[in-house]
JSON list of C-alpha atoms in Angstrom, two decimals:
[
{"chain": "A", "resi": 5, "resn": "UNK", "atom": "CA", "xyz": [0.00, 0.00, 0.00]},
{"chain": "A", "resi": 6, "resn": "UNK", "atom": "CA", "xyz": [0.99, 3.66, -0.96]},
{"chain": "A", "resi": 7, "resn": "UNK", "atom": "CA", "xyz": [2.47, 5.48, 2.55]},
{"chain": "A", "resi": 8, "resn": "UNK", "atom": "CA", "xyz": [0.67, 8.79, 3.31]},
{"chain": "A", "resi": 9, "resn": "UNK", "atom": "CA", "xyz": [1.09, 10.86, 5.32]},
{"chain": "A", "resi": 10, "resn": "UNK", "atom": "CA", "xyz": [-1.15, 13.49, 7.97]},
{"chain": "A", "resi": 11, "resn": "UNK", "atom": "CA", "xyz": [-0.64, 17.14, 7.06]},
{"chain": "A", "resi": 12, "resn": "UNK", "atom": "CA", "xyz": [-1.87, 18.80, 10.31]},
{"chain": "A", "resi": 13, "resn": "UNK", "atom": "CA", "xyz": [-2.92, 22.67, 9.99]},
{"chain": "A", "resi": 14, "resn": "UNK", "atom": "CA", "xyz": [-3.58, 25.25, 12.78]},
{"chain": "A", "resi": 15, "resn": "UNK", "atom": "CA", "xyz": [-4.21, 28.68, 13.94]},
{"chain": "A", "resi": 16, "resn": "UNK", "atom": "CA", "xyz": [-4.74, 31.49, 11.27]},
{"chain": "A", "resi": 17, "resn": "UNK", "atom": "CA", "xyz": [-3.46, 28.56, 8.77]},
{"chain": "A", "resi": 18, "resn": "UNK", "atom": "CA", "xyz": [-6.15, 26.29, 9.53]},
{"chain": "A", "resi": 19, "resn": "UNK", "atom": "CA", "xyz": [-8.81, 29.13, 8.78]},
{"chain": "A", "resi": 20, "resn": "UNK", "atom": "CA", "xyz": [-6.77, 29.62, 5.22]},
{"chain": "A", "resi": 21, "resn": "UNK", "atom": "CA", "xyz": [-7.15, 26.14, 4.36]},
{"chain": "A", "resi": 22, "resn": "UNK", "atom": "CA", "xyz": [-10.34, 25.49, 5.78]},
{"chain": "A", "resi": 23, "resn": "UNK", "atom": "CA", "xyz": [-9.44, 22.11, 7.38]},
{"chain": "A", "resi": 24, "resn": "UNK", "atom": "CA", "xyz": [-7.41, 21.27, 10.57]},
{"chain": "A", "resi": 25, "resn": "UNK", "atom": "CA", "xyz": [-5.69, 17.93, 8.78]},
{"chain": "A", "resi": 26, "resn": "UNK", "atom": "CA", "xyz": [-5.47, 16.09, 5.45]},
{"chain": "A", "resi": 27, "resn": "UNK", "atom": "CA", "xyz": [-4.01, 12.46, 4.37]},
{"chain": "A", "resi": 28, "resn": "UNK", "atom": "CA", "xyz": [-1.93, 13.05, 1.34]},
{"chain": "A", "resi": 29, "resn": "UNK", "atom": "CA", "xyz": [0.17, 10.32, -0.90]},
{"chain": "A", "resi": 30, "resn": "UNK", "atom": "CA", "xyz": [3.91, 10.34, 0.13]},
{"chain": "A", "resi": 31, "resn": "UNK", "atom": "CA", "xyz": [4.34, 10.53, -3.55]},
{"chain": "A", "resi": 32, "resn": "UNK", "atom": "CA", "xyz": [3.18, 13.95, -4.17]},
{"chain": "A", "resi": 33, "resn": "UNK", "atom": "CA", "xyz": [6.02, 15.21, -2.17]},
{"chain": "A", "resi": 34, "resn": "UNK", "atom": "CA", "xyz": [8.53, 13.61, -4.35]},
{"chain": "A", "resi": 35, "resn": "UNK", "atom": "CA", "xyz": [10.98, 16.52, -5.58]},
{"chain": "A", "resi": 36, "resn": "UNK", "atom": "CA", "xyz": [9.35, 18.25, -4.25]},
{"chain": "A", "resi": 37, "resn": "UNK", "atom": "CA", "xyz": [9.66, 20.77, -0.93]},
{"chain": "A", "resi": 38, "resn": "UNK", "atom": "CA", "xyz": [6.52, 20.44, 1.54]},
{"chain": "A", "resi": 39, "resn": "UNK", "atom": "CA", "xyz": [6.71, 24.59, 1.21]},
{"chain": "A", "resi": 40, "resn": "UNK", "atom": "CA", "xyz": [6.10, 23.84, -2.53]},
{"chain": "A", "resi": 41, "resn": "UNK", "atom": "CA", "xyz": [3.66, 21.47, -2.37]},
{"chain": "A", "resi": 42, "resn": "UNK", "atom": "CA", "xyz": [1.40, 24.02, 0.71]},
{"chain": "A", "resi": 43, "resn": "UNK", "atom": "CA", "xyz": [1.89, 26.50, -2.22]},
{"chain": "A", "resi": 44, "resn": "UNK", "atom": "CA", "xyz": [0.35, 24.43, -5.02]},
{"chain": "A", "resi": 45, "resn": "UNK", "atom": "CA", "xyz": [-2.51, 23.42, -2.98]},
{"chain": "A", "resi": 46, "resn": "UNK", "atom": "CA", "xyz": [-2.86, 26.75, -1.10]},
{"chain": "A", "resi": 47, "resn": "UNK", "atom": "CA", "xyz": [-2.33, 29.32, -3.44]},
{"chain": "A", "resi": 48, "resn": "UNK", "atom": "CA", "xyz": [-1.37, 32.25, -1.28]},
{"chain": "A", "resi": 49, "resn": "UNK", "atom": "CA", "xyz": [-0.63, 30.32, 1.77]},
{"chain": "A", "resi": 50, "resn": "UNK", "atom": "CA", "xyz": [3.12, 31.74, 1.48]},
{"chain": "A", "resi": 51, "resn": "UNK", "atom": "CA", "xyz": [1.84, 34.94, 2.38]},
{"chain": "A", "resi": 52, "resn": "UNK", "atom": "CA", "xyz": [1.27, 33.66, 5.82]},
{"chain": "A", "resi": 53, "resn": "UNK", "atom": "CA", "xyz": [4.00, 32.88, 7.94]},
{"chain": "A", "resi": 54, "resn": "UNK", "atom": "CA", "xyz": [4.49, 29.44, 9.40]},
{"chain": "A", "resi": 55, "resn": "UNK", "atom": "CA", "xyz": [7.07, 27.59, 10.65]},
{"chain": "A", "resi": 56, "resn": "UNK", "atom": "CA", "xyz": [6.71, 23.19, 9.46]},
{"chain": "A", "resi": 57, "resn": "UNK", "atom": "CA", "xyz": [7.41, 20.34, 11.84]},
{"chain": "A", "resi": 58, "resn": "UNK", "atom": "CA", "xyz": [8.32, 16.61, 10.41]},
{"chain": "A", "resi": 59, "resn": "UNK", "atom": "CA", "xyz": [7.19, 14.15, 12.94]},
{"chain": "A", "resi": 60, "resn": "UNK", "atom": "CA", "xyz": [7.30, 16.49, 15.82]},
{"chain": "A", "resi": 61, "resn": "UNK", "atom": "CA", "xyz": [10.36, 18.11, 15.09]},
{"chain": "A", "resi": 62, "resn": "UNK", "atom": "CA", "xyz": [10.97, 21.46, 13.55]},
{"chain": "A", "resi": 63, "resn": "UNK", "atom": "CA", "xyz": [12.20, 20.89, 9.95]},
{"chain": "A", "resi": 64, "resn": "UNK", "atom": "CA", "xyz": [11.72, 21.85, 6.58]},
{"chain": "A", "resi": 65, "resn": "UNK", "atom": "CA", "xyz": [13.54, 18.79, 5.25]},
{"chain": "A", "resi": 66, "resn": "UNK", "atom": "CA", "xyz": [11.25, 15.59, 4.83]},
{"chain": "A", "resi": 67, "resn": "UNK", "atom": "CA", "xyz": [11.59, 11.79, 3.74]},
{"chain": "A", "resi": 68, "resn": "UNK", "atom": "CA", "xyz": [8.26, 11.28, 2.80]},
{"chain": "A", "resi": 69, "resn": "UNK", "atom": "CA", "xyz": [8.21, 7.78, 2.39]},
{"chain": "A", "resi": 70, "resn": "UNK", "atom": "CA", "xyz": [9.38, 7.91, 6.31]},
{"chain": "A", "resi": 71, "resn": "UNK", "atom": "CA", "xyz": [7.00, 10.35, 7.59]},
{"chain": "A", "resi": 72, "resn": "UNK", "atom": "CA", "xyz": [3.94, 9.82, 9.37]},
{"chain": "A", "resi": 73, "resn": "UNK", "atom": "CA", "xyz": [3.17, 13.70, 10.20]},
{"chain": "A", "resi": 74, "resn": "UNK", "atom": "CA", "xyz": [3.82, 16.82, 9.02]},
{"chain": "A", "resi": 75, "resn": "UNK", "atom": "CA", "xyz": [2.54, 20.37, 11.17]},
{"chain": "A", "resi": 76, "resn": "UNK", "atom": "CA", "xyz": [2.12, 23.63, 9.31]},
{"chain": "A", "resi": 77, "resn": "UNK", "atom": "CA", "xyz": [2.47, 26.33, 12.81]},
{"chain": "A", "resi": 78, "resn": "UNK", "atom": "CA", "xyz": [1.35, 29.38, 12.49]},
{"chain": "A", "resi": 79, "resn": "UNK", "atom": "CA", "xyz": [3.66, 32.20, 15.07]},
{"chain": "A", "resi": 80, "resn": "UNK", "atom": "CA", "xyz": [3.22, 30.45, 18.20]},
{"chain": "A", "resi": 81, "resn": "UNK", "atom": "CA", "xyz": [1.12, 32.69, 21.30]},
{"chain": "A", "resi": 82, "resn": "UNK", "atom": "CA", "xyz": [2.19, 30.69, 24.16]},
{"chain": "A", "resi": 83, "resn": "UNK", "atom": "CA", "xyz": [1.47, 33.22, 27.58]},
{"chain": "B", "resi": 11, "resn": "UNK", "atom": "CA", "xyz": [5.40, 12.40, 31.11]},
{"chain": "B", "resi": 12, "resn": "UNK", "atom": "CA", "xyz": [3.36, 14.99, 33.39]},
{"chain": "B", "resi": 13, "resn": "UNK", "atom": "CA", "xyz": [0.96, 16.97, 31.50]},
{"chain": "B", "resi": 14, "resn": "UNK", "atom": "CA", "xyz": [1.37, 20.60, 31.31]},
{"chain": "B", "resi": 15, "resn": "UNK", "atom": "CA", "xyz": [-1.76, 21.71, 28.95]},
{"chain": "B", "resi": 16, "resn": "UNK", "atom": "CA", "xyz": [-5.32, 22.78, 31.05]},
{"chain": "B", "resi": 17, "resn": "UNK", "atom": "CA", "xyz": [-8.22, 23.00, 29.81]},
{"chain": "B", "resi": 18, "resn": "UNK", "atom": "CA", "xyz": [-9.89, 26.27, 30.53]},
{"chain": "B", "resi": 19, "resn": "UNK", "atom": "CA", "xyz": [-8.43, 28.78, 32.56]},
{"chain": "B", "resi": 20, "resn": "UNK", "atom": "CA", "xyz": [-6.22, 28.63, 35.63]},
{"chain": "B", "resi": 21, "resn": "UNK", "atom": "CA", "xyz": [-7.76, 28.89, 39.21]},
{"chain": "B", "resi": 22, "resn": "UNK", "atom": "CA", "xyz": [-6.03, 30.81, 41.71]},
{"chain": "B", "resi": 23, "resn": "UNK", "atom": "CA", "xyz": [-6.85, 28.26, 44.20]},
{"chain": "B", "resi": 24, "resn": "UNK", "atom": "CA", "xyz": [-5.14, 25.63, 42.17]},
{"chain": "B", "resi": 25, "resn": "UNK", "atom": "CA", "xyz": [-1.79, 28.14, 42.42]},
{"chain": "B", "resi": 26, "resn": "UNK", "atom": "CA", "xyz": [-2.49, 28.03, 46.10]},
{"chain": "B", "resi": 27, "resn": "UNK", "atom": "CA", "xyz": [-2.83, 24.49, 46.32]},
{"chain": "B", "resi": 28, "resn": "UNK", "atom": "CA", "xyz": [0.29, 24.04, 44.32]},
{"chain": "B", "resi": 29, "resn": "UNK", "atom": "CA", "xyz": [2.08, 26.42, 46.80]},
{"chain": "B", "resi": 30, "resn": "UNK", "atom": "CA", "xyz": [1.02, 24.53, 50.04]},
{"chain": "B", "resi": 31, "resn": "UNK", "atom": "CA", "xyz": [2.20, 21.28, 48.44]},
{"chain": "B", "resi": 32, "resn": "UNK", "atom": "CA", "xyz": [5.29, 22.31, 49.03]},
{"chain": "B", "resi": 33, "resn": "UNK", "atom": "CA", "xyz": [5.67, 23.63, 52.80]},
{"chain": "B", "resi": 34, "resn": "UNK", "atom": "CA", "xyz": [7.27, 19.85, 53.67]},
{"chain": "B", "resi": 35, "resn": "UNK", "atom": "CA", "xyz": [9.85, 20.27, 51.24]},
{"chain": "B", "resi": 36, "resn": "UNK", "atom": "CA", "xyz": [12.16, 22.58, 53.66]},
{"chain": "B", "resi": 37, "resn": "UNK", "atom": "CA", "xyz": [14.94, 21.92, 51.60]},
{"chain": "B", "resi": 38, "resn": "UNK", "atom": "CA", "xyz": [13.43, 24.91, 49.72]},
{"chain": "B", "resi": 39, "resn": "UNK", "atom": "CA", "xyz": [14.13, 28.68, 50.45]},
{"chain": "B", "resi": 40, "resn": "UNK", "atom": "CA", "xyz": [13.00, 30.34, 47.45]},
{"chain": "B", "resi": 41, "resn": "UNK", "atom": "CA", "xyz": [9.94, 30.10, 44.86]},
{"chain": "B", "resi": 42, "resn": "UNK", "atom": "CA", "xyz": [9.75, 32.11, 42.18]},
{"chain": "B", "resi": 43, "resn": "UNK", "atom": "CA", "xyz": [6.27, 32.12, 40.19]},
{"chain": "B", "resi": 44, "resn": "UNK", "atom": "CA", "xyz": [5.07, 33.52, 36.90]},
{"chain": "B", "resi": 45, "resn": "UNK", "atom": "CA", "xyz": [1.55, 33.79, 35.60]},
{"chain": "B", "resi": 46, "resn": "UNK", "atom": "CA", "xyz": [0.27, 35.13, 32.52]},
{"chain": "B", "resi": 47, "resn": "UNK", "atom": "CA", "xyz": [-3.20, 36.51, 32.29]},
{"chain": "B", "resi": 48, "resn": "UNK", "atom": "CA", "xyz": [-5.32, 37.25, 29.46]},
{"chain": "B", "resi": 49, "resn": "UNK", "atom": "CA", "xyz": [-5.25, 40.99, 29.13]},
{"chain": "B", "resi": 50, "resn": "UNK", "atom": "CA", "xyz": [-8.08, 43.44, 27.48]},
{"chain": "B", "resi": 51, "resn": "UNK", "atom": "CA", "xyz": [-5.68, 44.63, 24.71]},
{"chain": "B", "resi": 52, "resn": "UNK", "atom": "CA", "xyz": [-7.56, 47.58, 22.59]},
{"chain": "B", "resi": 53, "resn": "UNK", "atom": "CA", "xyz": [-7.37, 46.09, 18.61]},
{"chain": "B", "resi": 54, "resn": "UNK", "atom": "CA", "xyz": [-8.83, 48.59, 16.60]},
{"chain": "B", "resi": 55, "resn": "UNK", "atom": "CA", "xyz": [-11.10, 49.96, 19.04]},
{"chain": "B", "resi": 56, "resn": "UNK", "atom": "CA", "xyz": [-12.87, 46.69, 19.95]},
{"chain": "B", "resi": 57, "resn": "UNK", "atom": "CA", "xyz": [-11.30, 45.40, 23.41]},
{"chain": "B", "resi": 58, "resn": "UNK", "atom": "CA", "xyz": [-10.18, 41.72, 23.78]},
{"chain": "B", "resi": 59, "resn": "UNK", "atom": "CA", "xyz": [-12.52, 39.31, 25.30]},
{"chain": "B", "resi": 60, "resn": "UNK", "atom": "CA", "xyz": [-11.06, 36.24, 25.70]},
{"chain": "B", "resi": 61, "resn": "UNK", "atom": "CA", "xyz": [-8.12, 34.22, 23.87]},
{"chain": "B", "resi": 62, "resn": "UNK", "atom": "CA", "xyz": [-9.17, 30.77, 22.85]},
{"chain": "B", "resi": 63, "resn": "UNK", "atom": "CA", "xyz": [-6.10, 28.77, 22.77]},
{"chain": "B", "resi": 64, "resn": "UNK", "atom": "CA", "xyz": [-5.00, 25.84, 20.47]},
{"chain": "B", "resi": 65, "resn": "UNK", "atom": "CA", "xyz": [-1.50, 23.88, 20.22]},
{"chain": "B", "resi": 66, "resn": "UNK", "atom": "CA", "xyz": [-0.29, 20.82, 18.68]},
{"chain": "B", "resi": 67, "resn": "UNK", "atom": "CA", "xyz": [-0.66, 19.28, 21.77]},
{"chain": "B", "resi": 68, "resn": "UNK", "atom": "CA", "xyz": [1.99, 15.98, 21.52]},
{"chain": "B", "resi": 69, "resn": "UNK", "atom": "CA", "xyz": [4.52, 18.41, 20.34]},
{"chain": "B", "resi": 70, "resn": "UNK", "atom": "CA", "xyz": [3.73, 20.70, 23.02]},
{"chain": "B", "resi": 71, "resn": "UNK", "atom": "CA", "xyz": [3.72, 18.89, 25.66]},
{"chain": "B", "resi": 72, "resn": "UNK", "atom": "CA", "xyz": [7.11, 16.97, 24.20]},
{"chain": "B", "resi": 73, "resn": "UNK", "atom": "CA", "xyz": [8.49, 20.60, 24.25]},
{"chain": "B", "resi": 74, "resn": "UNK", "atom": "CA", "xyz": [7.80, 21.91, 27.77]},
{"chain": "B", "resi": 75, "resn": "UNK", "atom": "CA", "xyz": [9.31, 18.61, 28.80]},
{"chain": "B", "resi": 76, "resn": "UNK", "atom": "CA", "xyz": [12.64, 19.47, 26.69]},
{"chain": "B", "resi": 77, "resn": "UNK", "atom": "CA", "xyz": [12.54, 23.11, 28.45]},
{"chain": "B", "resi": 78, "resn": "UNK", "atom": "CA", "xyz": [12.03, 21.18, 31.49]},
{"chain": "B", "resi": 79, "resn": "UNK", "atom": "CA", "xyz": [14.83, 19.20, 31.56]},
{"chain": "B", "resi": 80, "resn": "UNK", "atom": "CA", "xyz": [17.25, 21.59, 30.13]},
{"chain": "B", "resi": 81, "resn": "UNK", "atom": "CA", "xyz": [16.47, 24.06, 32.72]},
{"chain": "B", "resi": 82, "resn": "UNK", "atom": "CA", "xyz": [16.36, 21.45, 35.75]},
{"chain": "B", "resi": 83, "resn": "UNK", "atom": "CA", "xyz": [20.55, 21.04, 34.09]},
{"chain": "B", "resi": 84, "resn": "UNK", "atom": "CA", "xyz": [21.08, 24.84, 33.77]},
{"chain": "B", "resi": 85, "resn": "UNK", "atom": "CA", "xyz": [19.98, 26.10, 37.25]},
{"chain": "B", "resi": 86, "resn": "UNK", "atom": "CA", "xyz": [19.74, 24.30, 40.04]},
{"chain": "B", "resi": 87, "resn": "UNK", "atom": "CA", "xyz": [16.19, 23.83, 41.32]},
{"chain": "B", "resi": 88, "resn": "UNK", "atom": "CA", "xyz": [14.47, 21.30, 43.67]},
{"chain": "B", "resi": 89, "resn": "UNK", "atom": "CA", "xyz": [11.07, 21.44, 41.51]},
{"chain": "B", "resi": 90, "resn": "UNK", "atom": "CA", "xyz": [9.30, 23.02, 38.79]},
{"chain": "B", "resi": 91, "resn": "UNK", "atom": "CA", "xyz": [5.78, 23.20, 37.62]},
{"chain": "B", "resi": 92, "resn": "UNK", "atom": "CA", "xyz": [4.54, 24.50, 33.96]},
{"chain": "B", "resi": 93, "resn": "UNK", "atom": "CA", "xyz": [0.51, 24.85, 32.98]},
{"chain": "B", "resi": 94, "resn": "UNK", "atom": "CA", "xyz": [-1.02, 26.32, 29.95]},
{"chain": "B", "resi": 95, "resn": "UNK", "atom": "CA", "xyz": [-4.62, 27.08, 28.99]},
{"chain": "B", "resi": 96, "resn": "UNK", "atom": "CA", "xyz": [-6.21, 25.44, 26.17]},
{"chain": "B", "resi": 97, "resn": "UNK", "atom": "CA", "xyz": [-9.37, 26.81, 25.21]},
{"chain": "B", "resi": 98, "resn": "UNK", "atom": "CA", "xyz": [-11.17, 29.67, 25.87]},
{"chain": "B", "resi": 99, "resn": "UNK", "atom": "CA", "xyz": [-9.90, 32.07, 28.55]},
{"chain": "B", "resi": 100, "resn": "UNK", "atom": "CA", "xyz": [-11.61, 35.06, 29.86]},
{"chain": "B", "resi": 101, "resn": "UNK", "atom": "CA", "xyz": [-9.91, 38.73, 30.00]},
{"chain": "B", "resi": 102, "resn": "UNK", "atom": "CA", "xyz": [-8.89, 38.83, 33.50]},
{"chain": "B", "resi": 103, "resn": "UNK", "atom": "CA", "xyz": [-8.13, 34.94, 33.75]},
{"chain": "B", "resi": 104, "resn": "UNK", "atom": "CA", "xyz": [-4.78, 32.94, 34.48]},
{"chain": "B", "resi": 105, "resn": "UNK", "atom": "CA", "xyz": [-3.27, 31.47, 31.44]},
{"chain": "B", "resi": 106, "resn": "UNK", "atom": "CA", "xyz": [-0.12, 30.14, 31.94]},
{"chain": "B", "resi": 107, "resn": "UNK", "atom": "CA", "xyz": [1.29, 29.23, 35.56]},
{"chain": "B", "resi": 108, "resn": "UNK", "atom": "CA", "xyz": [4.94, 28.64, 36.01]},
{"chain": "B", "resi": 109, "resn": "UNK", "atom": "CA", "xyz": [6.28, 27.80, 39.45]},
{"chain": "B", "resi": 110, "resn": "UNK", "atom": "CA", "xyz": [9.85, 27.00, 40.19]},
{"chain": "B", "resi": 111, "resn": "UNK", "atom": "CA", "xyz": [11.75, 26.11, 43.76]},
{"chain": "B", "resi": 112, "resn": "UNK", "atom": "CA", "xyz": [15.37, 26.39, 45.40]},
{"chain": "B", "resi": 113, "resn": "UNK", "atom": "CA", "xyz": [17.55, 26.14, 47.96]},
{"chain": "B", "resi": 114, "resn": "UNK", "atom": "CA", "xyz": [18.55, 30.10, 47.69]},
{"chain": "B", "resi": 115, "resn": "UNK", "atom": "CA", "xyz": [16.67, 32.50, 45.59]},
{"chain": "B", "resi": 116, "resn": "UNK", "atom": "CA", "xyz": [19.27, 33.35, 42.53]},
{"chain": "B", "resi": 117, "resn": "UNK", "atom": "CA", "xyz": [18.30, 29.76, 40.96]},
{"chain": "B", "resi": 118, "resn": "UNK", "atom": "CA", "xyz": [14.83, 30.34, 40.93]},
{"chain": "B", "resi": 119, "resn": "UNK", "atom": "CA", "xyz": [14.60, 34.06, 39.68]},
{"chain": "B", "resi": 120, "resn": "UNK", "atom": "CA", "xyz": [17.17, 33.13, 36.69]},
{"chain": "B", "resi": 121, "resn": "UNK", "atom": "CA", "xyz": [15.53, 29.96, 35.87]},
{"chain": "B", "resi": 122, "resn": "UNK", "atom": "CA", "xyz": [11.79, 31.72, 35.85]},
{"chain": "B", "resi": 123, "resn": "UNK", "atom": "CA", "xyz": [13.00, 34.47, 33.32]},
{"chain": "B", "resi": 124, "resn": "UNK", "atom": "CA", "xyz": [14.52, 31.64, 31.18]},
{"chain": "B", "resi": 125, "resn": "UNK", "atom": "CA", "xyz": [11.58, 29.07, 31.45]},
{"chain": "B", "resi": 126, "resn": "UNK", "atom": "CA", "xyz": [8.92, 31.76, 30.57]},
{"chain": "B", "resi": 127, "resn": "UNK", "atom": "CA", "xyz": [10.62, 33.08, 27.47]},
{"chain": "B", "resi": 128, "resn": "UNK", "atom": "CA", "xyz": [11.57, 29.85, 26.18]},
{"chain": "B", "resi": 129, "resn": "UNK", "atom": "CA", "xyz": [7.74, 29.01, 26.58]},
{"chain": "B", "resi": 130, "resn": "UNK", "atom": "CA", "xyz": [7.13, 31.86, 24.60]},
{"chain": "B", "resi": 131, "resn": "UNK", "atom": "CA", "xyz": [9.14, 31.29, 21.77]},
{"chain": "B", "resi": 132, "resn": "UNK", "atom": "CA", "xyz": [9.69, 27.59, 21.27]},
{"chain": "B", "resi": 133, "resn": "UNK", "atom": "CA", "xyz": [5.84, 25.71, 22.10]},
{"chain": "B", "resi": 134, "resn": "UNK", "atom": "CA", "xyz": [3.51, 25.86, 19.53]},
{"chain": "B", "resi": 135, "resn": "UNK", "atom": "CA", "xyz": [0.12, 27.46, 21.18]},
{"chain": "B", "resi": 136, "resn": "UNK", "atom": "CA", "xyz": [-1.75, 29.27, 19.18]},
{"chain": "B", "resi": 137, "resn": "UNK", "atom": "CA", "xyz": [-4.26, 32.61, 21.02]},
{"chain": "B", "resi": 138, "resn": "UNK", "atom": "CA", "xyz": [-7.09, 33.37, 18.64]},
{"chain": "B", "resi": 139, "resn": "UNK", "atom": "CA", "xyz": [-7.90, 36.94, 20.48]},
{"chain": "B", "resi": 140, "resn": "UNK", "atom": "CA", "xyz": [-11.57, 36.79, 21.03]},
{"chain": "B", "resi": 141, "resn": "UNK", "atom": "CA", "xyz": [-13.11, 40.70, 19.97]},
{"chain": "B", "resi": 142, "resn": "UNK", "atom": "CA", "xyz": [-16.04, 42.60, 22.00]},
{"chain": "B", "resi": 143, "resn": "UNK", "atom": "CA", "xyz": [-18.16, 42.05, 18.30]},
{"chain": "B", "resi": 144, "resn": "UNK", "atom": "CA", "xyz": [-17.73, 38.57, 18.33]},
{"chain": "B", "resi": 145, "resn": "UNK", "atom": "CA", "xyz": [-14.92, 38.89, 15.61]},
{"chain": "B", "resi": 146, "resn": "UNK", "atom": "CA", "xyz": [-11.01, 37.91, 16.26]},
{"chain": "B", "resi": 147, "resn": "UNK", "atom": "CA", "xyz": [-7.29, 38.37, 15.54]},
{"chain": "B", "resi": 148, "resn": "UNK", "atom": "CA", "xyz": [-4.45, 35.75, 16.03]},
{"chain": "B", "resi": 149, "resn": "UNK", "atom": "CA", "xyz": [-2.47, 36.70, 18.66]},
{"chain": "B", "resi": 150, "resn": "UNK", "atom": "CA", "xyz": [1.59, 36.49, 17.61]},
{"chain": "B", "resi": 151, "resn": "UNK", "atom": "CA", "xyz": [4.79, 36.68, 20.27]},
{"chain": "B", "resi": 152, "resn": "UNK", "atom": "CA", "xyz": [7.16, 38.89, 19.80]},
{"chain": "B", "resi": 153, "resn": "UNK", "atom": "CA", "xyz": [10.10, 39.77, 22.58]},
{"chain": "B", "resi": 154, "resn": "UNK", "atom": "CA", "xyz": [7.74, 42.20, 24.25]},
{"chain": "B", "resi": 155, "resn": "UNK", "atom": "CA", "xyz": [4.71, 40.22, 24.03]}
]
């Protein structure tokens, strides 16, 4: 079976994309940058700022065939 | 792993309980305690109601612990205690609640400036700011904030 993998959205960047999480094919982020890929689906979404997690950590580099999540954080408001 | 994210706001009795908890540890001479409240910020003439607060919780909560332990190696404290909100929090209300204890009071007042700051900038909680018309603004840290 394909691997896929949970795209997790919050904050102001949840409201932009109008869902809170999505199951995507590993495949479509084959050469492919997860920033690329939020700005093909999301048209616009690079106008917000957000920080991306890879299985918890804070990353912008992603094996997708060995990922099981991936968080788009929006400025944190901790306080 | 102890949990560190509330739901709701934070009581003031549940601070005092936390500080009576620890009158039998008299290896302690100094506590040092921080607590955020929600505060009626002005945003274009409509005053803040509430902040409803959201996080990634499992990284949160993995995060505080990281600030936990890294502070526990930095300063030397006998304990520590972190809550956050989730949820909706009223102006006025306790939102965050950090506690720390030592054996003299320099550990405790340097470790409480670090704790709270790292809070601030590494755990990702999101504050939807809650406006007097019902409409709202996302709430974003900064050094001041």
């Amino acid at each position: 079976m394909d691997h896929k993998i949970n795209i997790v959205y919050f904050g102001q960047i949840a409201e932009g994309t109008g869902k809170q999480s999505e199951m995507i094919e590993a495949k479509e982020l084959h050469n492919k940058s997860v920033r690329e890929f939020l700005n093909q689906q999301y048209p616009g979404i690079d106008q917000y700022a957000f920080t991306i997690a890879v299985d918890n950590k804070i990353s912008e580099i992603c094996d997708p065939e060995n990922t099981r999540e991936i968080a788009v954080l929006p400025p944190f408001a901790g306080g | 792993m102890k949990k560190s994210l509330k739901e709701g706001q934070i009581l003031p009795e549940f601070i005092a309980d936390s500080i009576a908890k620890h009158q039998h540890k008299t290896n302690i001479g100094a506590h040092q305690i921080f607590l955020g409240q929600v505060r009626a910020d002005l945003i274009d003439e409509k005053e803040v109601v509430a902040i409803e607060y959201t996080a990634h919780e499992e990284m949160a909560e993995q995060i505080i612990h990281e600030i936990r332990e890294e502070t526990f190696e930095k300063f030397d404290l006998t304990c520590m205690h972190i809550y956050h909100s989730l949820g909706r929090v009223e102006k006025g209300q306790i939102c965050l609640f950090v506690f720390v204890s030592s054996g003299h009071r320099r550990a405790a007042n340097e470790a409480i400036v670090h704790l709270v700051e790292a809070i601030k900038e590494r755990v990702p909680i999101f504050g939807k700011e809650i406006l007097e018309d019902g409409s709202h603004v996302w709430k974003q840290n900064t050094s001041l904030s």
